[in-house]
Amino acid sequence: MRTYELMTIYRPELAESDVRAEQARVEAALTDGGAEITTSDFWGKRRFAYEIQHIHEGYYTLVVFQSEPGATELVDRALTLSDNVVRHKFIRPE
């Protein structure tokens, strides 16, 4: 099993409770795919270093998990299609 980090930025017009619910759905999808969540962190609303899609701030979340390679494909596709997500990135820390 490999360790992954998932950083997600949600739209600023969402309520904090909605962002936490979205994060819970992402974690549930990861565990359904066989991942083991190590840590889950909600960073809150932060200002961007540069403008993304005419947006200047967003809600940041970080999920660290362990899974087999390829287990992130369905979550990646769902986050790409979600209107509430500004950006997301999977990272394999060394």
PDB file of N, CA and C in Angstrom:
ATOM      1  N   MET A   1       0.840  -1.187   0.000  1.00  0.00           N
ATOM      2  CA  MET A   1       0.000   0.000   0.000  1.00  0.00           C
ATOM      3  C   MET A   1       0.875   1.236   0.000  1.00  0.00           C
ATOM      4  N   ARG A   2       0.429   2.240  -0.712  1.00  0.00           N
ATOM      5  CA  ARG A   2       1.169   3.497  -0.817  1.00  0.00           C
ATOM      6  C   ARG A   2       0.459   4.601  -0.044  1.00  0.00           C
ATOM      7  N   THR A   3       1.237   5.578   0.374  1.00  0.00           N
ATOM      8  CA  THR A   3       0.678   6.731   1.075  1.00  0.00           C
ATOM      9  C   THR A   3       0.396   7.835   0.056  1.00  0.00           C
ATOM     10  N   TYR A   4      -0.770   8.434   0.151  1.00  0.00           N
ATOM     11  CA  TYR A   4      -1.177   9.535  -0.715  1.00  0.00           C
ATOM     12  C   TYR A   4      -1.683  10.695   0.134  1.00  0.00           C
ATOM     13  N   GLU A   5      -1.596  11.892  -0.427  1.00  0.00           N
ATOM     14  CA  GLU A   5      -2.226  13.081   0.144  1.00  0.00           C
ATOM     15  C   GLU A   5      -3.172  13.641  -0.901  1.00  0.00           C
ATOM     16  N   LEU A   6      -4.352  14.036  -0.478  1.00  0.00           N
ATOM     17  CA  LEU A   6      -5.327  14.662  -1.360  1.00  0.00           C
ATOM     18  C   LEU A   6      -5.620  16.058  -0.834  1.00  0.00           C
ATOM     19  N   MET A   7      -5.199  17.064  -1.591  1.00  0.00           N
ATOM     20  CA  MET A   7      -5.492  18.459  -1.257  1.00  0.00           C
ATOM     21  C   MET A   7      -6.642  18.897  -2.157  1.00  0.00           C
ATOM     22  N   THR A   8      -7.693  19.426  -1.539  1.00  0.00           N
ATOM     23  CA  THR A   8      -8.865  19.865  -2.279  1.00  0.00           C
ATOM     24  C   THR A   8      -9.198  21.296  -1.887  1.00  0.00           C
ATOM     25  N   ILE A   9      -9.573  22.107  -2.879  1.00  0.00           N
ATOM     26  CA  ILE A   9     -10.007  23.484  -2.642  1.00  0.00           C
ATOM     27  C   ILE A   9     -11.454  23.598  -3.108  1.00  0.00           C
ATOM     28  N   TYR A  10     -12.326  23.996  -2.191  1.00  0.00           N
ATOM     29  CA  TYR A  10     -13.746  24.144  -2.495  1.00  0.00           C
ATOM     30  C   TYR A  10     -14.096  25.615  -2.676  1.00  0.00           C
ATOM     31  N   ARG A  11     -15.195  25.877  -3.368  1.00  0.00           N
ATOM     32  CA  ARG A  11     -15.648  27.248  -3.659  1.00  0.00           C
ATOM     33  C   ARG A  11     -15.928  28.032  -2.369  1.00  0.00           C
ATOM     34  N   PRO A  12     -15.626  29.328  -2.352  1.00  0.00           N
ATOM     35  CA  PRO A  12     -15.797  30.129  -1.126  1.00  0.00           C
ATOM     36  C   PRO A  12     -17.248  30.444  -0.789  1.00  0.00           C
ATOM     37  N   GLU A  13     -18.162  30.363  -1.748  1.00  0.00           N
ATOM     38  CA  GLU A  13     -19.554  30.705  -1.446  1.00  0.00           C
ATOM     39  C   GLU A  13     -20.300  29.578  -0.728  1.00  0.00           C
ATOM     40  N   LEU A  14     -19.685  28.406  -0.595  1.00  0.00           N
ATOM     41  CA  LEU A  14     -20.290  27.306   0.156  1.00  0.00           C
ATOM     42  C   LEU A  14     -20.233  27.598   1.655  1.00  0.00           C
ATOM     43  N   ALA A  15     -21.184  27.048   2.385  1.00  0.00           N
ATOM     44  CA  ALA A  15     -21.145  27.148   3.844  1.00  0.00           C
ATOM     45  C   ALA A  15     -20.115  26.151   4.368  1.00  0.00           C
ATOM     46  N   GLU A  16     -19.533  26.454   5.512  1.00  0.00           N
ATOM     47  CA  GLU A  16     -18.508  25.577   6.083  1.00  0.00           C
ATOM     48  C   GLU A  16     -19.055  24.167   6.333  1.00  0.00           C
ATOM     49  N   SER A  17     -20.305  24.076   6.749  1.00  0.00           N
ATOM     50  CA  SER A  17     -20.908  22.760   6.995  1.00  0.00           C
ATOM     51  C   SER A  17     -21.036  21.960   5.697  1.00  0.00           C
ATOM     52  N   ASP A  18     -21.319  22.638   4.588  1.00  0.00           N
ATOM     53  CA  ASP A  18     -21.408  21.965   3.294  1.00  0.00           C
ATOM     54  C   ASP A  18     -20.047  21.434   2.855  1.00  0.00           C
ATOM     55  N   VAL A  19     -19.006  22.200   3.119  1.00  0.00           N
ATOM     56  CA  VAL A  19     -17.647  21.777   2.752  1.00  0.00           C
ATOM     57  C   VAL A  19     -17.252  20.556   3.583  1.00  0.00           C
ATOM     58  N   ARG A  20     -17.575  20.574   4.856  1.00  0.00           N
ATOM     59  CA  ARG A  20     -17.262  19.410   5.706  1.00  0.00           C
ATOM     60  C   ARG A  20     -18.047  18.173   5.252  1.00  0.00           C
ATOM     61  N   ALA A  21     -19.280  18.365   4.797  1.00  0.00           N
ATOM     62  CA  ALA A  21     -20.075  17.244   4.284  1.00  0.00           C
ATOM     63  C   ALA A  21     -19.459  16.698   2.991  1.00  0.00           C
ATOM     64  N   GLU A  22     -18.991  17.583   2.132  1.00  0.00           N
ATOM     65  CA  GLU A  22     -18.315  17.154   0.902  1.00  0.00           C
ATOM     66  C   GLU A  22     -17.049  16.374   1.232  1.00  0.00           C
ATOM     67  N   GLN A  23     -16.296  16.850   2.211  1.00  0.00           N
ATOM     68  CA  GLN A  23     -15.074  16.163   2.626  1.00  0.00           C
ATOM     69  C   GLN A  23     -15.408  14.772   3.164  1.00  0.00           C
ATOM     70  N   ALA A  24     -16.487  14.648   3.913  1.00  0.00           N
ATOM     71  CA  ALA A  24     -16.910  13.349   4.442  1.00  0.00           C
ATOM     72  C   ALA A  24     -17.286  12.403   3.302  1.00  0.00           C
ATOM     73  N   ARG A  25     -17.911  12.924   2.239  1.00  0.00           N
ATOM     74  CA  ARG A  25     -18.261  12.094   1.087  1.00  0.00           C
ATOM     75  C   ARG A  25     -17.015  11.600   0.366  1.00  0.00           C
ATOM     76  N   VAL A  26     -16.017  12.464   0.243  1.00  0.00           N
ATOM     77  CA  VAL A  26     -14.763  12.067  -0.398  1.00  0.00           C
ATOM     78  C   VAL A  26     -14.083  10.974   0.421  1.00  0.00           C
ATOM     79  N   GLU A  27     -14.056  11.142   1.734  1.00  0.00           N
ATOM     80  CA  GLU A  27     -13.447  10.130   2.601  1.00  0.00           C
ATOM     81  C   GLU A  27     -14.202   8.803   2.509  1.00  0.00           C
ATOM     82  N   ALA A  28     -15.527   8.864   2.432  1.00  0.00           N
ATOM     83  CA  ALA A  28     -16.323   7.640   2.301  1.00  0.00           C
ATOM     84  C   ALA A  28     -16.030   6.949   0.972  1.00  0.00           C
ATOM     85  N   ALA A  29     -15.887   7.727  -0.091  1.00  0.00           N
ATOM     86  CA  ALA A  29     -15.569   7.141  -1.396  1.00  0.00           C
ATOM     87  C   ALA A  29     -14.191   6.491  -1.386  1.00  0.00           C
ATOM     88  N   LEU A  30     -13.246   7.113  -0.688  1.00  0.00           N
ATOM     89  CA  LEU A  30     -11.905   6.529  -0.598  1.00  0.00           C
ATOM     90  C   LEU A  30     -11.930   5.220   0.179  1.00  0.00           C
ATOM     91  N   THR A  31     -12.635   5.194   1.302  1.00  0.00           N
ATOM     92  CA  THR A  31     -12.688   3.963   2.099  1.00  0.00           C
ATOM     93  C   THR A  31     -13.459   2.869   1.367  1.00  0.00           C
ATOM     94  N   ASP A  32     -14.473   3.243   0.580  1.00  0.00           N
ATOM     95  CA  ASP A  32     -15.191   2.252  -0.231  1.00  0.00           C
ATOM     96  C   ASP A  32     -14.276   1.644  -1.292  1.00  0.00           C
ATOM     97  N   GLY A  33     -13.290   2.421  -1.740  1.00  0.00           N
ATOM     98  CA  GLY A  33     -12.322   1.938  -2.718  1.00  0.00           C
ATOM     99  C   GLY A  33     -11.178   1.158  -2.106  1.00  0.00           C
ATOM    100  N   GLY A  34     -11.209   0.954  -0.786  1.00  0.00           N
ATOM    101  CA  GLY A  34     -10.180   0.159  -0.130  1.00  0.00           C
ATOM    102  C   GLY A  34      -9.085   0.959   0.547  1.00  0.00           C
ATOM    103  N   ALA A  35      -9.230   2.276   0.627  1.00  0.00           N
ATOM    104  CA  ALA A  35      -8.205   3.119   1.256  1.00  0.00           C
ATOM    105  C   ALA A  35      -8.397   3.152   2.764  1.00  0.00           C
ATOM    106  N   GLU A  36      -7.312   3.409   3.465  1.00  0.00           N
ATOM    107  CA  GLU A  36      -7.338   3.598   4.916  1.00  0.00           C
ATOM    108  C   GLU A  36      -6.957   5.047   5.204  1.00  0.00           C
ATOM    109  N   ILE A  37      -7.885   5.815   5.758  1.00  0.00           N
ATOM    110  CA  ILE A  37      -7.642   7.228   6.048  1.00  0.00           C
ATOM    111  C   ILE A  37      -6.712   7.325   7.254  1.00  0.00           C
ATOM    112  N   THR A  38      -5.592   8.041   7.074  1.00  0.00           N
ATOM    113  CA  THR A  38      -4.636   8.251   8.159  1.00  0.00           C
ATOM    114  C   THR A  38      -4.994   9.517   8.933  1.00  0.00           C
ATOM    115  N   THR A  39      -5.078  10.632   8.224  1.00  0.00           N
ATOM    116  CA  THR A  39      -5.482  11.898   8.847  1.00  0.00           C
ATOM    117  C   THR A  39      -6.399  12.667   7.908  1.00  0.00           C
ATOM    118  N   SER A  40      -7.246  13.480   8.491  1.00  0.00           N
ATOM    119  CA  SER A  40      -8.142  14.334   7.728  1.00  0.00           C
ATOM    120  C   SER A  40      -8.106  15.706   8.382  1.00  0.00           C
ATOM    121  N   ASP A  41      -7.803  16.722   7.597  1.00  0.00           N
ATOM    122  CA  ASP A  41      -7.613  18.055   8.165  1.00  0.00           C
ATOM    123  C   ASP A  41      -8.407  19.080   7.364  1.00  0.00           C
ATOM    124  N   PHE A  42      -9.153  19.934   8.062  1.00  0.00           N
ATOM    125  CA  PHE A  42      -9.900  21.029   7.452  1.00  0.00           C
ATOM    126  C   PHE A  42      -9.160  22.318   7.761  1.00  0.00           C
ATOM    127  N   TRP A  43      -8.643  22.974   6.734  1.00  0.00           N
ATOM    128  CA  TRP A  43      -7.843  24.183   6.945  1.00  0.00           C
ATOM    129  C   TRP A  43      -8.674  25.455   6.984  1.00  0.00           C
ATOM    130  N   GLY A  44      -9.879  25.416   6.503  1.00  0.00           N
ATOM    131  CA  GLY A  44     -10.732  26.604   6.498  1.00  0.00           C
ATOM    132  C   GLY A  44     -10.537  27.435   5.247  1.00  0.00           C
ATOM    133  N   LYS A  45     -11.086  28.651   5.282  1.00  0.00           N
ATOM    134  CA  LYS A  45     -11.022  29.533   4.114  1.00  0.00           C
ATOM    135  C   LYS A  45      -9.690  30.270   4.092  1.00  0.00           C
ATOM    136  N   ARG A  46      -9.016  30.188   2.949  1.00  0.00           N
ATOM    137  CA  ARG A  46      -7.719  30.845   2.762  1.00  0.00           C
ATOM    138  C   ARG A  46      -7.727  31.624   1.451  1.00  0.00           C
ATOM    139  N   ARG A  47      -6.910  32.656   1.432  1.00  0.00           N
ATOM    140  CA  ARG A  47      -6.751  33.457   0.219  1.00  0.00           C
ATOM    141  C   ARG A  47      -5.739  32.788  -0.699  1.00  0.00           C
ATOM    142  N   PHE A  48      -6.015  32.794  -2.018  1.00  0.00           N
ATOM    143  CA  PHE A  48      -5.111  32.203  -2.997  1.00  0.00           C
ATOM    144  C   PHE A  48      -3.913  33.103  -3.248  1.00  0.00           C
ATOM    145  N   ALA A  49      -2.818  32.503  -3.653  1.00  0.00           N
ATOM    146  CA  ALA A  49      -1.638  33.271  -4.055  1.00  0.00           C
ATOM    147  C   ALA A  49      -1.885  33.948  -5.410  1.00  0.00           C
ATOM    148  N   TYR A  50      -2.740  33.341  -6.232  1.00  0.00           N
ATOM    149  CA  TYR A  50      -3.112  33.912  -7.514  1.00  0.00           C
ATOM    150  C   TYR A  50      -4.556  33.536  -7.805  1.00  0.00           C
ATOM    151  N   GLU A  51      -5.177  34.261  -8.697  1.00  0.00           N
ATOM    152  CA  GLU A  51      -6.581  34.069  -9.025  1.00  0.00           C
ATOM    153  C   GLU A  51      -6.773  32.779  -9.827  1.00  0.00           C
ATOM    154  N   ILE A  52      -7.797  32.001  -9.470  1.00  0.00           N
ATOM    155  CA  ILE A  52      -8.156  30.783 -10.191  1.00  0.00           C
ATOM    156  C   ILE A  52      -9.611  30.920 -10.613  1.00  0.00           C
ATOM    157  N   GLN A  53      -9.882  30.908 -11.907  1.00  0.00           N
ATOM    158  CA  GLN A  53     -11.243  31.014 -12.439  1.00  0.00           C
ATOM    159  C   GLN A  53     -11.981  32.227 -11.867  1.00  0.00           C
ATOM    160  N   HIS A  54     -11.295  33.342 -11.735  1.00  0.00           N
ATOM    161  CA  HIS A  54     -11.839  34.596 -11.190  1.00  0.00           C
ATOM    162  C   HIS A  54     -12.260  34.463  -9.725  1.00  0.00           C
ATOM    163  N   ILE A  55     -11.660  33.539  -8.992  1.00  0.00           N
ATOM    164  CA  ILE A  55     -11.923  33.332  -7.571  1.00  0.00           C
ATOM    165  C   ILE A  55     -10.648  33.654  -6.807  1.00  0.00           C
ATOM    166  N   HIS A  56     -10.778  34.338  -5.657  1.00  0.00           N
ATOM    167  CA  HIS A  56      -9.613  34.779  -4.896  1.00  0.00           C
ATOM    168  C   HIS A  56      -9.374  34.007  -3.602  1.00  0.00           C
ATOM    169  N   GLU A  57     -10.356  33.185  -3.169  1.00  0.00           N
ATOM    170  CA  GLU A  57     -10.195  32.420  -1.936  1.00  0.00           C
ATOM    171  C   GLU A  57     -11.024  31.142  -2.015  1.00  0.00           C
ATOM    172  N   GLY A  58     -10.752  30.216  -1.102  1.00  0.00           N
ATOM    173  CA  GLY A  58     -11.495  28.958  -1.082  1.00  0.00           C
ATOM    174  C   GLY A  58     -11.233  28.194   0.202  1.00  0.00           C
ATOM    175  N   TYR A  59     -12.004  27.136   0.411  1.00  0.00           N
ATOM    176  CA  TYR A  59     -11.847  26.267   1.574  1.00  0.00           C
ATOM    177  C   TYR A  59     -10.870  25.139   1.232  1.00  0.00           C
ATOM    178  N   TYR A  60      -9.842  24.986   2.050  1.00  0.00           N
ATOM    179  CA  TYR A  60      -8.828  23.960   1.837  1.00  0.00           C
ATOM    180  C   TYR A  60      -9.085  22.767   2.759  1.00  0.00           C
ATOM    181  N   THR A  61      -8.932  21.560   2.201  1.00  0.00           N
ATOM    182  CA  THR A  61      -8.980  20.335   3.000  1.00  0.00           C
ATOM    183  C   THR A  61      -7.811  19.439   2.593  1.00  0.00           C
ATOM    184  N   LEU A  62      -7.341  18.645   3.528  1.00  0.00           N
ATOM    185  CA  LEU A  62      -6.237  17.717   3.280  1.00  0.00           C
ATOM    186  C   LEU A  62      -6.592  16.364   3.872  1.00  0.00           C
ATOM    187  N   VAL A  63      -6.481  15.317   3.050  1.00  0.00           N
ATOM    188  CA  VAL A  63      -6.729  13.956   3.498  1.00  0.00           C
ATOM    189  C   VAL A  63      -5.487  13.137   3.186  1.00  0.00           C
ATOM    190  N   VAL A  64      -4.923  12.489   4.204  1.00  0.00           N
ATOM    191  CA  VAL A  64      -3.780  11.601   4.027  1.00  0.00           C
ATOM    192  C   VAL A  64      -4.312  10.180   4.191  1.00  0.00           C
ATOM    193  N   PHE A  65      -3.998   9.325   3.219  1.00  0.00           N
ATOM    194  CA  PHE A  65      -4.520   7.965   3.253  1.00  0.00           C
ATOM    195  C   PHE A  65      -3.542   6.994   2.615  1.00  0.00           C
ATOM    196  N   GLN A  66      -3.791   5.712   2.854  1.00  0.00           N
ATOM    197  CA  GLN A  66      -2.997   4.651   2.256  1.00  0.00           C
ATOM    198  C   GLN A  66      -3.924   3.793   1.409  1.00  0.00           C
ATOM    199  N   SER A  67      -3.463   3.471   0.194  1.00  0.00           N
ATOM    200  CA  SER A  67      -4.263   2.621  -0.680  1.00  0.00           C
ATOM    201  C   SER A  67      -3.381   1.999  -1.742  1.00  0.00           C
ATOM    202  N   GLU A  68      -3.984   1.095  -2.481  1.00  0.00           N
ATOM    203  CA  GLU A  68      -3.302   0.471  -3.608  1.00  0.00           C
ATOM    204  C   GLU A  68      -3.275   1.461  -4.774  1.00  0.00           C
ATOM    205  N   PRO A  69      -2.292   1.331  -5.670  1.00  0.00           N
ATOM    206  CA  PRO A  69      -2.266   2.194  -6.860  1.00  0.00           C
ATOM    207  C   PRO A  69      -3.543   1.985  -7.683  1.00  0.00           C
ATOM    208  N   GLY A  70      -4.102   3.047  -8.187  1.00  0.00           N
ATOM    209  CA  GLY A  70      -5.316   2.958  -8.991  1.00  0.00           C
ATOM    210  C   GLY A  70      -6.599   3.095  -8.209  1.00  0.00           C
ATOM    211  N   ALA A  71      -6.547   3.085  -6.903  1.00  0.00           N
ATOM    212  CA  ALA A  71      -7.761   3.203  -6.094  1.00  0.00           C
ATOM    213  C   ALA A  71      -8.296   4.628  -6.086  1.00  0.00           C
ATOM    214  N   THR A  72      -7.519   5.572  -6.584  1.00  0.00           N
ATOM    215  CA  THR A  72      -7.915   6.979  -6.546  1.00  0.00           C
ATOM    216  C   THR A  72      -8.622   7.434  -7.822  1.00  0.00           C
ATOM    217  N   GLU A  73      -8.726   6.562  -8.810  1.00  0.00           N
ATOM    218  CA  GLU A  73      -9.263   6.967 -10.109  1.00  0.00           C
ATOM    219  C   GLU A  73     -10.711   7.444 -10.044  1.00  0.00           C
ATOM    220  N   LEU A  74     -11.568   6.731  -9.325  1.00  0.00           N
ATOM    221  CA  LEU A  74     -12.975   7.120  -9.241  1.00  0.00           C
ATOM    222  C   LEU A  74     -13.158   8.434  -8.486  1.00  0.00           C
ATOM    223  N   VAL A  75     -12.396   8.613  -7.414  1.00  0.00           N
ATOM    224  CA  VAL A  75     -12.477   9.853  -6.640  1.00  0.00           C
ATOM    225  C   VAL A  75     -11.950  11.023  -7.475  1.00  0.00           C
ATOM    226  N   ASP A  76     -10.880  10.789  -8.215  1.00  0.00           N
ATOM    227  CA  ASP A  76     -10.318  11.823  -9.081  1.00  0.00           C
ATOM    228  C   ASP A  76     -11.348  12.270 -10.114  1.00  0.00           C
ATOM    229  N   ARG A  77     -12.028  11.333 -10.720  1.00  0.00           N
ATOM    230  CA  ARG A  77     -13.041  11.673 -11.723  1.00  0.00           C
ATOM    231  C   ARG A  77     -14.203  12.435 -11.090  1.00  0.00           C
ATOM    232  N   ALA A  78     -14.653  11.998  -9.927  1.00  0.00           N
ATOM    233  CA  ALA A  78     -15.770  12.674  -9.259  1.00  0.00           C
ATOM    234  C   ALA A  78     -15.409  14.102  -8.879  1.00  0.00           C
ATOM    235  N   LEU A  79     -14.187  14.319  -8.383  1.00  0.00           N
ATOM    236  CA  LEU A  79     -13.760  15.668  -8.011  1.00  0.00           C
ATOM    237  C   LEU A  79     -13.597  16.557  -9.241  1.00  0.00           C
ATOM    238  N   THR A  80     -13.156  15.978 -10.346  1.00  0.00           N
ATOM    239  CA  THR A  80     -13.015  16.742 -11.584  1.00  0.00           C
ATOM    240  C   THR A  80     -14.370  17.230 -12.076  1.00  0.00           C
ATOM    241  N   LEU A  81     -15.395  16.413 -11.933  1.00  0.00           N
ATOM    242  CA  LEU A  81     -16.728  16.761 -12.421  1.00  0.00           C
ATOM    243  C   LEU A  81     -17.534  17.620 -11.450  1.00  0.00           C
ATOM    244  N   SER A  82     -17.120  17.713 -10.199  1.00  0.00           N
ATOM    245  CA  SER A  82     -17.870  18.451  -9.187  1.00  0.00           C
ATOM    246  C   SER A  82     -17.779  19.961  -9.420  1.00  0.00           C
ATOM    247  N   ASP A  83     -18.919  20.630  -9.332  1.00  0.00           N
ATOM    248  CA  ASP A  83     -18.955  22.086  -9.476  1.00  0.00           C
ATOM    249  C   ASP A  83     -18.468  22.790  -8.216  1.00  0.00           C
ATOM    250  N   ASN A  84     -18.464  22.107  -7.078  1.00  0.00           N
ATOM    251  CA  ASN A  84     -18.052  22.712  -5.814  1.00  0.00           C
ATOM    252  C   ASN A  84     -16.544  22.734  -5.632  1.00  0.00           C
ATOM    253  N   VAL A  85     -15.811  21.993  -6.442  1.00  0.00           N
ATOM    254  CA  VAL A  85     -14.359  21.895  -6.304  1.00  0.00           C
ATOM    255  C   VAL A  85     -13.682  22.838  -7.293  1.00  0.00           C
ATOM    256  N   VAL A  86     -12.819  23.710  -6.756  1.00  0.00           N
ATOM    257  CA  VAL A  86     -12.040  24.611  -7.609  1.00  0.00           C
ATOM    258  C   VAL A  86     -10.819  23.865  -8.144  1.00  0.00           C
ATOM    259  N   ARG A  87     -10.079  23.196  -7.268  1.00  0.00           N
ATOM    260  CA  ARG A  87      -8.897  22.412  -7.642  1.00  0.00           C
ATOM    261  C   ARG A  87      -8.737  21.247  -6.680  1.00  0.00           C
ATOM    262  N   HIS A  88      -8.086  20.199  -7.164  1.00  0.00           N
ATOM    263  CA  HIS A  88      -7.705  19.073  -6.302  1.00  0.00           C
ATOM    264  C   HIS A  88      -6.428  18.459  -6.862  1.00  0.00           C
ATOM    265  N   LYS A  89      -5.681  17.818  -5.975  1.00  0.00           N
ATOM    266  CA  LYS A  89      -4.419  17.202  -6.397  1.00  0.00           C
ATOM    267  C   LYS A  89      -4.090  16.037  -5.485  1.00  0.00           C
ATOM    268  N   PHE A  90      -3.731  14.914  -6.096  1.00  0.00           N
ATOM    269  CA  PHE A  90      -3.224  13.756  -5.364  1.00  0.00           C
ATOM    270  C   PHE A  90      -1.696  13.825  -5.387  1.00  0.00           C
ATOM    271  N   ILE A  91      -1.074  13.607  -4.231  1.00  0.00           N
ATOM    272  CA  ILE A  91       0.387  13.683  -4.091  1.00  0.00           C
ATOM    273  C   ILE A  91       0.849  12.416  -3.416  1.00  0.00           C
ATOM    274  N   ARG A  92       1.991  11.895  -3.865  1.00  0.00           N
ATOM    275  CA  ARG A  92       2.638  10.768  -3.192  1.00  0.00           C
ATOM    276  C   ARG A  92       3.872  11.300  -2.480  1.00  0.00           C
ATOM    277  N   PRO A  93       3.772  11.572  -1.176  1.00  0.00           N
ATOM    278  CA  PRO A  93       4.954  12.075  -0.449  1.00  0.00           C
ATOM    279  C   PRO A  93       6.017  10.991  -0.324  1.00  0.00           C
ATOM    280  N   GLU A  94       7.231  11.393  -0.383  1.00  0.00           N
ATOM    281  CA  GLU A  94       8.354  10.442  -0.258  1.00  0.00           C
ATOM    282  C   GLU A  94       8.836  10.372   1.164  1.00  0.00           C
TER     283      GLU A  94
END
